[in-house]
CSV table of C-alpha atoms in Angstrom, one decimal:
chain,number,residue,atom,x,y,z
M,1,MET,CA,-103.2,35.4,-7.4
M,2,PRO,CA,-103.3,32.3,-5.1
M,3,ARG,CA,-104.8,29.1,-6.4
M,4,HIS,CA,-107.8,27.5,-4.8
M,5,PRO,CA,-107.4,23.7,-5.1
M,6,SER,CA,-110.9,22.8,-3.9
M,7,ARG,CA,-112.5,25.2,-6.4
M,8,ASP,CA,-110.2,23.9,-9.2
M,9,LEU,CA,-111.2,20.3,-8.3
M,10,LEU,CA,-114.9,21.2,-8.4
M,11,VAL,CA,-114.4,22.8,-11.9
M,12,ASP,CA,-112.6,19.7,-13.1
M,13,VAL,CA,-115.1,17.2,-11.8
M,14,LEU,CA,-118.1,19.2,-13.3
M,15,LEU,CA,-116.4,19.5,-16.7
M,16,VAL,CA,-115.8,15.7,-16.8
M,17,ALA,CA,-119.4,15.2,-15.9
M,18,VAL,CA,-120.4,17.4,-18.8
M,19,ALA,CA,-118.2,15.3,-21.0
M,20,ALA,CA,-120.0,12.1,-19.8
M,21,VAL,CA,-123.5,13.4,-20.6
M,22,TRP,CA,-122.4,14.8,-23.9
M,23,GLY,CA,-120.8,11.5,-24.7
M,24,ALA,CA,-124.1,9.8,-24.1
M,25,SER,CA,-126.0,12.5,-26.0
M,26,PHE,CA,-125.1,11.2,-29.5
M,27,MET,CA,-127.0,8.0,-29.1
M,28,ALA,CA,-130.0,9.9,-27.6
M,29,ALA,CA,-129.9,12.5,-30.4
M,30,LYS,CA,-129.6,9.9,-33.1
M,31,SER,CA,-132.7,8.0,-31.7
M,32,LEU,CA,-134.7,11.2,-31.3
M,33,ALA,CA,-133.9,12.5,-34.7
M,34,LEU,CA,-135.0,9.2,-36.3
M,35,GLU,CA,-138.3,9.6,-34.5
M,36,THR,CA,-139.0,13.3,-35.1
M,37,GLY,CA,-136.6,14.6,-37.8
M,38,VAL,CA,-133.5,16.6,-37.1
M,39,ALA,CA,-135.0,20.1,-36.8
M,40,SER,CA,-137.8,19.0,-34.5
M,41,ALA,CA,-135.4,17.1,-32.3
M,42,VAL,CA,-133.2,20.1,-31.8
M,43,ALA,CA,-136.2,22.4,-31.3
M,44,LEU,CA,-137.7,20.1,-28.6
M,45,ARG,CA,-134.4,19.8,-26.8
M,46,PHE,CA,-134.0,23.5,-26.5
M,47,LEU,CA,-137.6,24.3,-25.8
M,48,VAL,CA,-137.5,22.0,-22.8
M,49,ALA,CA,-134.2,23.4,-21.8
M,50,ALA,CA,-135.3,27.0,-22.1
M,51,VAL,CA,-138.5,26.5,-20.1
M,52,ALA,CA,-136.6,24.6,-17.3
M,53,LEU,CA,-133.8,27.2,-17.0
M,54,GLY,CA,-136.4,30.0,-17.2
M,55,VAL,CA,-138.2,28.6,-14.2
M,56,ILE,CA,-134.9,28.4,-12.3
M,57,CYS,CA,-133.9,32.0,-13.2
M,58,ALA,CA,-137.4,33.3,-12.2
M,59,ALA,CA,-137.2,31.5,-8.9
M,60,ARG,CA,-133.7,32.9,-8.2
M,61,LYS,CA,-134.7,36.3,-9.6
M,62,GLU,CA,-131.7,36.4,-11.8
M,63,ARG,CA,-131.0,39.7,-13.6
M,64,MET,CA,-131.0,39.3,-17.3
M,65,PRO,CA,-128.0,40.6,-19.2
M,66,ARG,CA,-128.3,44.0,-20.9
M,67,GLY,CA,-126.4,46.0,-23.5
M,68,ARG,CA,-123.2,44.4,-24.5
M,69,GLY,CA,-123.8,41.4,-22.2
M,70,LEU,CA,-127.1,40.7,-24.0
M,71,ALA,CA,-125.4,41.0,-27.4
M,72,VAL,CA,-122.7,38.6,-26.4
M,73,ALA,CA,-125.3,36.1,-25.0
M,74,VAL,CA,-127.3,36.2,-28.3
M,75,LEU,CA,-124.2,35.7,-30.4
M,76,LEU,CA,-123.2,32.7,-28.3
M,77,GLY,CA,-126.7,31.4,-28.6
M,78,PHE,CA,-126.5,31.4,-32.4
M,79,SER,CA,-123.1,29.6,-32.3
M,80,GLN,CA,-124.4,27.1,-29.9
M,81,ALA,CA,-127.4,26.5,-32.1
M,82,ALA,CA,-125.1,25.9,-35.0
M,83,ILE,CA,-123.1,23.3,-33.0
M,84,ILE,CA,-126.0,21.3,-31.9
M,85,GLY,CA,-127.7,21.6,-35.3
M,86,LEU,CA,-124.6,20.3,-37.1
M,87,GLU,CA,-124.0,17.6,-34.5
M,88,THR,CA,-127.6,16.3,-34.6
M,89,TRP,CA,-127.7,16.4,-38.4
M,90,GLY,CA,-124.3,14.7,-38.6
M,91,VAL,CA,-125.1,11.9,-36.1
M,92,HIS,CA,-128.3,11.3,-38.0
M,93,LEU,CA,-126.2,10.4,-41.1
M,94,THR,CA,-123.3,8.6,-39.3
M,95,SER,CA,-122.8,6.5,-36.2
M,96,ALA,CA,-123.0,7.8,-32.7
M,97,THR,CA,-119.5,6.5,-32.1
M,98,ASN,CA,-118.0,8.3,-35.1
M,99,ALA,CA,-119.8,11.6,-34.1
M,100,GLY,CA,-118.5,11.4,-30.6
M,101,LEU,CA,-114.9,10.8,-31.7
M,102,LEU,CA,-114.9,13.4,-34.5
M,103,ILE,CA,-116.2,16.2,-32.3
M,104,SER,CA,-113.0,15.8,-30.2
M,105,LEU,CA,-111.2,17.6,-33.1
M,106,ALA,CA,-112.3,20.7,-31.2
M,107,LEU,CA,-109.5,19.8,-28.7
M,108,ILE,CA,-106.9,20.5,-31.4
M,109,LEU,CA,-108.6,23.6,-32.8
M,110,THR,CA,-109.3,25.5,-29.6
M,111,PRO,CA,-105.6,26.1,-28.6
M,112,VAL,CA,-104.8,27.3,-32.1
M,113,LEU,CA,-107.6,29.9,-31.8
M,114,GLU,CA,-106.6,30.8,-28.3
M,115,SER,CA,-103.0,31.3,-29.5
M,116,LEU,CA,-104.2,33.5,-32.3
M,117,VAL,CA,-106.2,35.6,-29.9
M,118,ALA,CA,-103.1,35.9,-27.6
M,119,ARG,CA,-100.8,36.6,-30.6
M,120,SER,CA,-98.4,33.9,-29.6
M,121,TRP,CA,-97.9,30.9,-31.9
M,122,LEU,CA,-97.7,27.3,-30.7
M,123,PRO,CA,-94.5,25.2,-31.0
M,124,ARG,CA,-94.0,22.9,-33.9
M,125,SER,CA,-94.6,19.8,-31.8
M,126,TYR,CA,-98.2,20.8,-31.4
M,127,PHE,CA,-98.8,20.6,-35.1
M,128,VAL,CA,-97.3,17.1,-35.2
M,129,ALA,CA,-100.0,16.2,-32.8
M,130,ALA,CA,-102.6,18.0,-34.9
M,131,VAL,CA,-101.5,16.0,-38.0
M,132,ALA,CA,-101.7,12.8,-36.0
M,133,ALA,CA,-105.3,13.7,-35.0
M,134,VAL,CA,-106.2,14.2,-38.7
M,135,VAL,CA,-104.6,10.9,-39.6
M,136,GLY,CA,-106.7,9.3,-36.9
M,137,VAL,CA,-109.9,10.8,-38.4
M,138,ALA,CA,-109.0,9.4,-41.8
M,139,LEU,CA,-108.5,5.9,-40.3
M,140,LEU,CA,-111.8,6.2,-38.3
M,141,VAL,CA,-113.9,7.2,-41.3
M,142,SER,CA,-112.1,4.9,-43.8
M,143,ASP,CA,-114.0,1.8,-42.7
M,144,GLY,CA,-111.0,-0.4,-43.6
M,145,GLY,CA,-110.5,1.3,-47.0
M,146,LEU,CA,-109.6,4.7,-48.3
M,147,ARG,CA,-112.6,6.9,-48.8
M,148,MET,CA,-113.9,10.4,-48.2
M,149,PRO,CA,-115.8,11.1,-45.0
M,150,THR,CA,-119.5,10.6,-45.2
M,151,ALA,CA,-121.8,13.6,-45.2
M,152,GLY,CA,-122.5,12.9,-41.6
M,153,ASP,CA,-118.9,12.7,-40.7
M,154,ALA,CA,-118.3,16.1,-42.5
M,155,LEU,CA,-121.1,17.7,-40.6
M,156,VAL,CA,-119.7,16.6,-37.2
M,157,ILE,CA,-116.3,17.9,-38.2
M,158,ALA,CA,-117.9,21.2,-39.0
M,159,ALA,CA,-119.5,21.2,-35.6
M,160,ALA,CA,-116.1,20.7,-34.0
M,161,ILE,CA,-114.8,23.8,-35.8
M,162,VAL,CA,-117.8,25.8,-34.6
M,163,ARG,CA,-117.4,24.4,-31.1
M,164,ALA,CA,-113.8,25.6,-30.9
M,165,LEU,CA,-114.8,29.0,-32.0
M,166,HIS,CA,-117.7,29.0,-29.5
M,167,VAL,CA,-115.5,27.9,-26.5
M,168,THR,CA,-112.8,30.5,-27.4
M,169,ALA,CA,-115.3,33.3,-27.8
M,170,SER,CA,-117.1,32.3,-24.5
M,171,ALA,CA,-113.8,32.6,-22.6
M,172,LYS,CA,-112.8,35.9,-24.3
M,173,LEU,CA,-116.2,37.7,-24.2
M,174,THR,CA,-117.5,36.6,-20.8
M,175,ARG,CA,-114.5,36.6,-18.5
M,176,ASP,CA,-114.4,39.3,-15.9
M,177,ARG,CA,-118.0,40.3,-16.7
M,178,ARG,CA,-120.6,40.2,-13.9
M,179,ASP,CA,-123.5,39.0,-15.9
M,180,SER,CA,-125.3,36.0,-14.3
M,181,THR,CA,-124.1,32.7,-15.8
M,182,LEU,CA,-127.7,31.3,-15.6
M,183,ALA,CA,-129.2,34.4,-17.3
M,184,VAL,CA,-126.6,34.3,-20.1
M,185,VAL,CA,-127.2,30.6,-20.7
M,186,LEU,CA,-131.0,31.2,-20.7
M,187,VAL,CA,-130.6,33.8,-23.5
M,188,GLN,CA,-128.6,31.3,-25.4
M,189,LEU,CA,-131.2,28.6,-25.0
M,190,ILE,CA,-134.0,30.9,-26.0
M,191,VAL,CA,-132.1,31.8,-29.2
M,192,CYS,CA,-131.4,28.1,-29.9
M,193,ALA,CA,-135.1,27.2,-29.3
M,194,ALA,CA,-136.4,30.0,-31.5
M,195,THR,CA,-134.0,29.3,-34.3
M,196,ALA,CA,-134.7,25.5,-34.3
M,197,SER,CA,-138.4,26.0,-34.1
M,198,LEU,CA,-138.4,28.3,-37.1
M,199,VAL,CA,-136.5,25.7,-39.1
M,200,ALA,CA,-138.8,22.9,-38.0
M,201,GLY,CA,-141.9,24.9,-38.8
M,202,ALA,CA,-145.1,23.0,-39.2
M,203,GLU,CA,-143.3,19.7,-38.6
M,204,LEU,CA,-142.8,20.4,-34.9
M,205,PRO,CA,-146.4,19.8,-33.7
M,206,ALA,CA,-146.6,16.6,-35.7
M,207,ALA,CA,-143.3,15.4,-34.3
M,208,VAL,CA,-144.6,16.0,-30.7
M,209,ALA,CA,-147.7,14.0,-31.5
M,210,ARG,CA,-145.5,11.1,-32.6
M,211,LEU,CA,-143.4,10.9,-29.5
M,212,ASP,CA,-143.6,7.9,-27.3
M,213,GLY,CA,-142.2,7.3,-23.8
M,214,SER,CA,-138.6,6.7,-24.9
M,215,GLY,CA,-138.8,9.7,-27.2
M,216,TRP,CA,-139.8,12.0,-24.3
M,217,ALA,CA,-137.0,10.4,-22.2
M,218,ASN,CA,-134.5,11.4,-24.9
M,219,VAL,CA,-136.0,14.9,-25.1
M,220,PHE,CA,-135.7,15.5,-21.3
M,221,PHE,CA,-132.2,14.0,-21.2
M,222,LEU,CA,-131.0,16.2,-24.0
M,223,GLY,CA,-132.8,19.2,-22.7
M,224,LEU,CA,-132.1,19.1,-19.0
M,225,MET,CA,-128.8,17.2,-18.7
M,226,CYS,CA,-127.1,17.9,-22.1
M,227,SER,CA,-128.3,21.5,-22.3
M,228,VAL,CA,-129.2,23.2,-19.0
M,229,PHE,CA,-126.7,21.3,-16.8
M,230,ALA,CA,-123.9,21.1,-19.5
M,231,PHE,CA,-124.2,24.7,-20.8
M,232,VAL,CA,-124.3,26.3,-17.4
M,233,VAL,CA,-121.3,24.3,-16.1
M,234,GLN,CA,-119.4,25.0,-19.3
M,235,LEU,CA,-119.8,28.7,-19.1
M,236,TRP,CA,-119.4,28.8,-15.3
M,237,ALA,CA,-116.1,26.8,-15.6
M,238,VAL,CA,-114.6,28.6,-18.6
M,239,ARG,CA,-114.9,31.9,-16.7
M,240,ARG,CA,-112.6,30.4,-14.0
M,241,THR,CA,-110.1,28.6,-16.2
M,242,SER,CA,-108.7,28.7,-19.7
M,243,ALA,CA,-110.8,27.7,-22.7
M,244,THR,CA,-108.1,25.1,-23.4
M,245,ARG,CA,-108.2,23.5,-19.9
M,246,ALA,CA,-112.0,23.3,-20.2
M,247,SER,CA,-111.6,21.7,-23.6
M,248,ILE,CA,-109.1,19.0,-22.4
M,249,LEU,CA,-111.4,18.0,-19.5
M,250,MET,CA,-114.5,17.9,-21.8
M,251,GLY,CA,-112.2,16.0,-24.2
M,252,THR,CA,-113.1,12.8,-22.4
M,253,GLU,CA,-116.4,13.1,-24.3
M,254,PRO,CA,-115.2,10.8,-27.1
M,255,VAL,CA,-114.2,8.1,-24.6
M,256,TRP,CA,-117.8,8.2,-23.2
M,257,ALA,CA,-119.3,8.3,-26.7
M,258,LEU,CA,-117.2,5.2,-27.7
M,259,LEU,CA,-118.3,3.3,-24.6
M,260,VAL,CA,-121.9,4.2,-25.1
M,261,GLY,CA,-121.9,3.4,-28.8
M,262,LEU,CA,-120.2,0.0,-28.3
M,263,LEU,CA,-121.9,-1.2,-25.2
M,264,LEU,CA,-125.4,0.3,-25.3
M,265,ALA,CA,-126.1,1.1,-29.0
M,266,GLY,CA,-124.5,-2.1,-30.4
M,267,GLU,CA,-122.4,-0.2,-32.9
M,268,SER,CA,-119.1,-1.7,-34.1
M,269,VAL,CA,-115.7,-0.3,-35.0
M,270,GLY,CA,-113.2,-2.3,-37.0
M,271,ALA,CA,-109.5,-2.7,-36.1
M,272,VAL,CA,-108.6,0.2,-38.4
M,273,GLY,CA,-111.3,2.4,-36.9
M,274,LEU,CA,-110.2,1.6,-33.4
M,275,LEU,CA,-106.6,2.5,-34.3
M,276,GLY,CA,-108.0,5.8,-35.6
M,277,ALA,CA,-110.0,6.4,-32.5
M,278,ALA,CA,-107.0,5.8,-30.3
M,279,LEU,CA,-104.9,8.1,-32.4
M,280,ILE,CA,-107.5,10.9,-32.2
M,281,VAL,CA,-107.7,10.7,-28.4
M,282,ALA,CA,-104.0,10.3,-27.9
M,283,ALA,CA,-103.1,13.1,-30.3
M,284,SER,CA,-105.6,15.4,-28.8
M,285,TYR,CA,-104.3,14.9,-25.3
M,286,ALA,CA,-100.7,15.2,-26.4
M,287,GLY,CA,-101.6,18.5,-28.2
M,288,GLN,CA,-103.2,19.7,-25.0
M,289,ALA,CA,-100.1,18.9,-22.9
M,290,ILE,CA,-97.9,20.7,-25.3
M,291,GLU,CA,-100.2,23.7,-25.4
M,292,ARG,CA,-100.4,23.8,-21.6
M,293,ARG,CA,-96.6,23.8,-21.1
M,294,HIS,CA,-96.3,26.5,-23.8
M,295,ARG,CA,-99.0,28.6,-22.1
M,296,GLN,CA,-97.4,28.2,-18.6
M,297,ARG,CA,-94.1,29.5,-20.0
M,298,THR,CA,-95.3,32.3,-22.2
M,299,LEU,CA,-98.9,33.1,-22.2
M,300,GLU,CA,-100.8,32.4,-18.9
M,301,PRO,CA,-101.3,35.5,-16.7
M,302,PRO,CA,-102.9,35.0,-13.3
M,303,ILE,CA,-106.6,34.5,-13.8
M,304,ALA,CA,-108.8,36.9,-12.0
M,305,VAL,CA,-111.7,35.3,-10.3
M,306,LEU,CA,-114.9,37.2,-9.7
M,307,ASN,CA,-115.8,37.7,-6.1
M,308,GLY,CA,-119.3,37.7,-4.7
M,309,ASP,CA,-122.3,36.3,-6.4
M,310,GLY,CA,-122.2,38.4,-9.6
M,311,ASP,CA,-122.3,35.3,-11.8
M,312,GLY,CA,-125.4,33.9,-10.2
M,313,VAL,CA,-123.7,30.5,-9.4
M,314,GLN,CA,-121.7,29.8,-6.2
M,315,ALA,CA,-118.5,27.7,-6.5
């Protein structure tokens, strides 16, 4: 199957853009959660996202998934809700910088899951990089001394595990299907909105009443850019490349999170924490390079690309 450099470049650029808005999302989510509470913050984000994408799907007359496609979309909706719920709860209890860096552990975990699915184990050098990433996490959360991760750190690590499962499942379950990308993401957003609204319960109306201008700005940023734009691009891209390639490109997220946290949020990281942050990013990218070479040698078949407009988004 011939490669399409222009389409591959578009995929790469859009995935890096996703990483940038997600890197900025931690500060926005932390601020919103402080104002409304965690469950209400997640619910408002997904309610705005679901309404916005619902209008787009109605205007485009997108066909909603049915049967197995609907079941897959619902399943991915629950896993996406778990990721954002854990991330938002975690960043509420730790710094936005820590959260943005710790979520990058998904870079190490995703190739392991993909190799298990493909039934081909990764080389030993990959696990050296994985251990280095874990050491980086220990340094980042140590705050200059040996200690266990905070509850917030642990929640973000859990979110990284669920994200790796979600990205791998998205690639495995949606590739070569003709369900509309927009419609599949809409189902996910509806599931996320409904789940978070149920958890928020009676607190949600009160949270809406408390929102000021900056709060609404955070809601719309998280809902439109970090949810509608990011989820559509993520699923659209992962259907055209490997889950691992998508992860490495979105793996620039911790760099953006670190920059936003330090420059805009006024957060600080000590020398030991900066060493840990550098180790996490370096180990993640080293692991990705090792995995990519391994896949090119042994795993990667030609990727079939859907023709036509079956996915509802033109490249």
